[in-house]
PDB file of C-alpha atoms in Angstrom:
ATOM      1  CA  ASN A  56       0.000   0.000   0.000  1.00  0.00           C
ATOM      2  CA  LYS A  57       1.659   3.221  -1.191  1.00  0.00           C
ATOM      3  CA  ALA A  58      -0.019   5.243   1.573  1.00  0.00           C
ATOM      4  CA  GLU A  59       2.228   3.490   4.119  1.00  0.00           C
ATOM      5  CA  LEU A  60       5.439   4.319   2.222  1.00  0.00           C
ATOM      6  CA  VAL A  61       7.485   7.346   3.229  1.00  0.00           C
ATOM      7  CA  PRO A  62       7.734   9.891   0.396  1.00  0.00           C
ATOM      8  CA  ILE A  63      11.171  11.320  -0.408  1.00  0.00           C
ATOM      9  CA  SER A  64       9.670  14.737   0.344  1.00  0.00           C
ATOM     10  CA  ALA A  65       9.740  13.681   4.042  1.00  0.00           C
ATOM     11  CA  PHE A  66      13.519  14.211   3.970  1.00  0.00           C
ATOM     12  CA  ASP A  67      15.126  17.589   4.493  1.00  0.00           C
ATOM     13  CA  GLU A  68      15.711  19.431   1.228  1.00  0.00           C
ATOM     14  CA  PHE A  69      19.457  18.720   1.156  1.00  0.00           C
ATOM     15  CA  ALA A  70      18.893  14.996   1.761  1.00  0.00           C
ATOM     16  CA  GLN A  71      16.426  14.681  -1.111  1.00  0.00           C
ATOM     17  CA  LEU A  72      19.376  15.245  -3.474  1.00  0.00           C
ATOM     18  CA  ALA A  73      20.734  11.812  -2.523  1.00  0.00           C
ATOM     19  CA  PHE A  74      17.432  10.172  -3.502  1.00  0.00           C
ATOM     20  CA  GLN A  75      17.072  11.594  -7.024  1.00  0.00           C
ATOM     21  CA  GLY A  76      14.900   9.319  -9.140  1.00  0.00           C
ATOM     22  CA  PHE A  77      13.050   7.954  -6.099  1.00  0.00           C
ATOM     23  CA  THR A  78       9.528   8.955  -5.139  1.00  0.00           C
ATOM     24  CA  HIS A  79       9.080   6.818  -2.007  1.00  0.00           C
ATOM     25  CA  LEU A  80      11.074   4.565   0.277  1.00  0.00           C
ATOM     26  CA  ASN A  81      10.195   0.877   0.122  1.00  0.00           C
ATOM     27  CA  ARG A  82       8.320  -0.936   2.890  1.00  0.00           C
ATOM     28  CA  ILE A  83      11.382  -1.925   4.951  1.00  0.00           C
ATOM     29  CA  GLN A  84      12.999   1.509   4.615  1.00  0.00           C
ATOM     30  CA  SER A  85       9.728   3.221   5.507  1.00  0.00           C
ATOM     31  CA  ARG A  86       9.380   1.172   8.688  1.00  0.00           C
ATOM     32  CA  ILE A  87      12.767   2.276   9.998  1.00  0.00           C
ATOM     33  CA  PHE A  88      12.812   5.800   8.543  1.00  0.00           C
ATOM     34  CA  GLU A  89      12.405   7.478  11.961  1.00  0.00           C
ATOM     35  CA  ALA A  90      15.223   5.465  13.552  1.00  0.00           C
ATOM     36  CA  ALA A  91      17.596   5.707  10.580  1.00  0.00           C
ATOM     37  CA  TYR A  92      17.090   9.338   9.595  1.00  0.00           C
ATOM     38  CA  LYS A  93      15.806  11.112  12.676  1.00  0.00           C
ATOM     39  CA  SER A  94      17.705   9.533  15.551  1.00  0.00           C
ATOM     40  CA  ASN A  95      21.122   8.406  16.721  1.00  0.00           C
ATOM     41  CA  GLU A  96      19.871   4.919  17.547  1.00  0.00           C
ATOM     42  CA  ASN A  97      22.091   1.954  16.754  1.00  0.00           C
ATOM     43  CA  LEU A  98      20.584  -0.243  14.072  1.00  0.00           C
ATOM     44  CA  LEU A  99      21.043  -3.822  12.961  1.00  0.00           C
ATOM     45  CA  ILE A 100      19.303  -4.414   9.644  1.00  0.00           C
ATOM     46  CA  CYS A 101      18.787  -8.018   8.609  1.00  0.00           C
ATOM     47  CA  ALA A 102      17.080  -8.277   5.239  1.00  0.00           C
ATOM     48  CA  PRO A 103      17.552 -10.219   2.013  1.00  0.00           C
ATOM     49  CA  THR A 104      19.669  -9.021  -0.886  1.00  0.00           C
ATOM     50  CA  GLY A 105      17.836  -6.317  -2.785  1.00  0.00           C
ATOM     51  CA  ALA A 106      15.683  -5.291   0.183  1.00  0.00           C
ATOM     52  CA  GLY A 107      17.141  -1.784   0.327  1.00  0.00           C
ATOM     53  CA  LYS A 108      19.741  -1.922   3.090  1.00  0.00           C
ATOM     54  CA  THR A 109      22.000   0.458   1.144  1.00  0.00           C
ATOM     55  CA  ASN A 110      19.299   3.131   1.258  1.00  0.00           C
ATOM     56  CA  VAL A 111      19.026   2.617   5.008  1.00  0.00           C
ATOM     57  CA  ALA A 112      22.774   3.220   5.256  1.00  0.00           C
ATOM     58  CA  MET A 113      22.316   6.338   3.126  1.00  0.00           C
ATOM     59  CA  MET A 114      19.607   7.578   5.507  1.00  0.00           C
ATOM     60  CA  THR A 115      21.973   7.244   8.475  1.00  0.00           C
ATOM     61  CA  MET A 116      24.706   9.082   6.555  1.00  0.00           C
ATOM     62  CA  LEU A 117      22.300  11.883   5.682  1.00  0.00           C
ATOM     63  CA  HIS A 118      21.300  12.116   9.340  1.00  0.00           C
ATOM     64  CA  GLU A 119      24.945  12.685  10.287  1.00  0.00           C
ATOM     65  CA  ILE A 120      25.438  15.168   7.459  1.00  0.00           C
ATOM     66  CA  GLY A 121      22.335  17.030   8.649  1.00  0.00           C
ATOM     67  CA  LEU A 122      23.787  17.324  12.150  1.00  0.00           C
ATOM     68  CA  ASN A 123      26.724  19.149  10.564  1.00  0.00           C
ATOM     69  CA  PHE A 124      24.675  21.458   8.360  1.00  0.00           C
ATOM     70  CA  VAL A 125      25.415  24.923   9.724  1.00  0.00           C
ATOM     71  CA  GLY A 126      24.327  28.210   8.170  1.00  0.00           C
ATOM     72  CA  GLY A 127      23.250  26.573   4.930  1.00  0.00           C
ATOM     73  CA  LYS A 128      26.605  24.781   4.507  1.00  0.00           C
ATOM     74  CA  ILE A 129      27.901  21.360   5.455  1.00  0.00           C
ATOM     75  CA  ASN A 130      30.800  21.559   7.905  1.00  0.00           C
ATOM     76  CA  LYS A 131      32.741  18.703   6.286  1.00  0.00           C
ATOM     77  CA  ALA A 132      35.676  19.023   8.655  1.00  0.00           C
ATOM     78  CA  ALA A 133      33.456  18.153  11.625  1.00  0.00           C
ATOM     79  CA  PHE A 134      32.693  14.525  10.745  1.00  0.00           C
ATOM     80  CA  LYS A 135      33.722  11.344   8.978  1.00  0.00           C
ATOM     81  CA  ILE A 136      31.474   8.437   8.058  1.00  0.00           C
ATOM     82  CA  VAL A 137      32.811   4.892   7.783  1.00  0.00           C
ATOM     83  CA  TYR A 138      30.923   2.222   5.832  1.00  0.00           C
ATOM     84  CA  VAL A 139      32.313  -1.283   6.271  1.00  0.00           C
ATOM     85  CA  ALA A 140      31.851  -3.842   3.507  1.00  0.00           C
ATOM     86  CA  PRO A 141      32.787  -7.531   3.757  1.00  0.00           C
ATOM     87  CA  MET A 142      34.346  -7.837   0.279  1.00  0.00           C
ATOM     88  CA  LYS A 143      36.609  -5.616  -1.814  1.00  0.00           C
ATOM     89  CA  ALA A 144      34.250  -5.796  -4.819  1.00  0.00           C
ATOM     90  CA  LEU A 145      31.324  -4.642  -2.673  1.00  0.00           C
ATOM     91  CA  ALA A 146      33.459  -1.856  -1.188  1.00  0.00           C
ATOM     92  CA  ALA A 147      34.220  -0.591  -4.699  1.00  0.00           C
ATOM     93  CA  GLU A 148      30.544  -0.806  -5.702  1.00  0.00           C
ATOM     94  CA  MET A 149      29.375   1.046  -2.593  1.00  0.00           C
ATOM     95  CA  THR A 150      32.070   3.715  -2.986  1.00  0.00           C
ATOM     96  CA  ALA A 151      30.901   4.430  -6.524  1.00  0.00           C
ATOM     97  CA  SER A 152      27.230   4.461  -5.517  1.00  0.00           C
ATOM     98  CA  PHE A 153      27.693   6.689  -2.470  1.00  0.00           C
ATOM     99  CA  ALA A 154      30.026   9.029  -4.383  1.00  0.00           C
ATOM    100  CA  LYS A 155      27.444   9.531  -7.130  1.00  0.00           C
ATOM    101  CA  ARG A 156      24.570  10.069  -4.715  1.00  0.00           C
ATOM    102  CA  LEU A 157      26.456  12.395  -2.362  1.00  0.00           C
ATOM    103  CA  ALA A 158      28.169  14.416  -5.104  1.00  0.00           C
ATOM    104  CA  PRO A 159      25.333  17.011  -5.223  1.00  0.00           C
ATOM    105  CA  LEU A 160      26.136  17.746  -1.569  1.00  0.00           C
ATOM    106  CA  GLY A 161      29.854  18.157  -2.254  1.00  0.00           C
ATOM    107  CA  ILE A 162      30.695  15.121  -0.118  1.00  0.00           C
ATOM    108  CA  THR A 163      33.849  13.208  -1.042  1.00  0.00           C
ATOM    109  CA  VAL A 164      33.732   9.411  -0.785  1.00  0.00           C
ATOM    110  CA  LYS A 165      36.946   7.381  -0.580  1.00  0.00           C
ATOM    111  CA  GLU A 166      37.583   3.659  -0.584  1.00  0.00           C
ATOM    112  CA  LEU A 167      40.092   2.148   1.818  1.00  0.00           C
ATOM    113  CA  THR A 168      40.826  -1.563   1.810  1.00  0.00           C
ATOM    114  CA  GLY A 169      43.549  -3.571   3.503  1.00  0.00           C
ATOM    115  CA  ASP A 170      45.766  -3.546   0.421  1.00  0.00           C
ATOM    116  CA  MET A 171      45.899   0.236  -0.085  1.00  0.00           C
ATOM    117  CA  GLN A 172      47.072   3.231   1.836  1.00  0.00           C
ATOM    118  CA  LEU A 173      45.645   6.714   2.091  1.00  0.00           C
ATOM    119  CA  THR A 174      47.623   9.623   3.417  1.00  0.00           C
ATOM    120  CA  ARG A 175      46.591  11.214   6.684  1.00  0.00           C
ATOM    121  CA  LYS A 176      45.234  14.165   4.694  1.00  0.00           C
ATOM    122  CA  GLU A 177      43.123  11.848   2.502  1.00  0.00           C
ATOM    123  CA  LEU A 178      41.665  10.190   5.586  1.00  0.00           C
TER     124      LEU A 178
END
């Protein structure tokens, strides 16, 4: 039932940029919208492949970004977000996805795996 789904317009204006092409969250995402986007609660999401866990992660990232939105600008120096992936291929896929979706906000996304090194400045 579409009436139970959270519309993307429920997000703050800046956060809607990361959901371009979407009109609503899916059922699972809608059920945990309040916890993922509007709170600092810890979450453990167990759902099948394709259920939308990546969008839940994006909601938590946008929550943190929103906490650092000061005077109409994101204070990028005030926070870092770490997304942990179990496989290098998935890390690369998520880096590309998050980079594309967060680009309109001017957020830089970097990949760091055990076989590469970033400088302190890059971190």
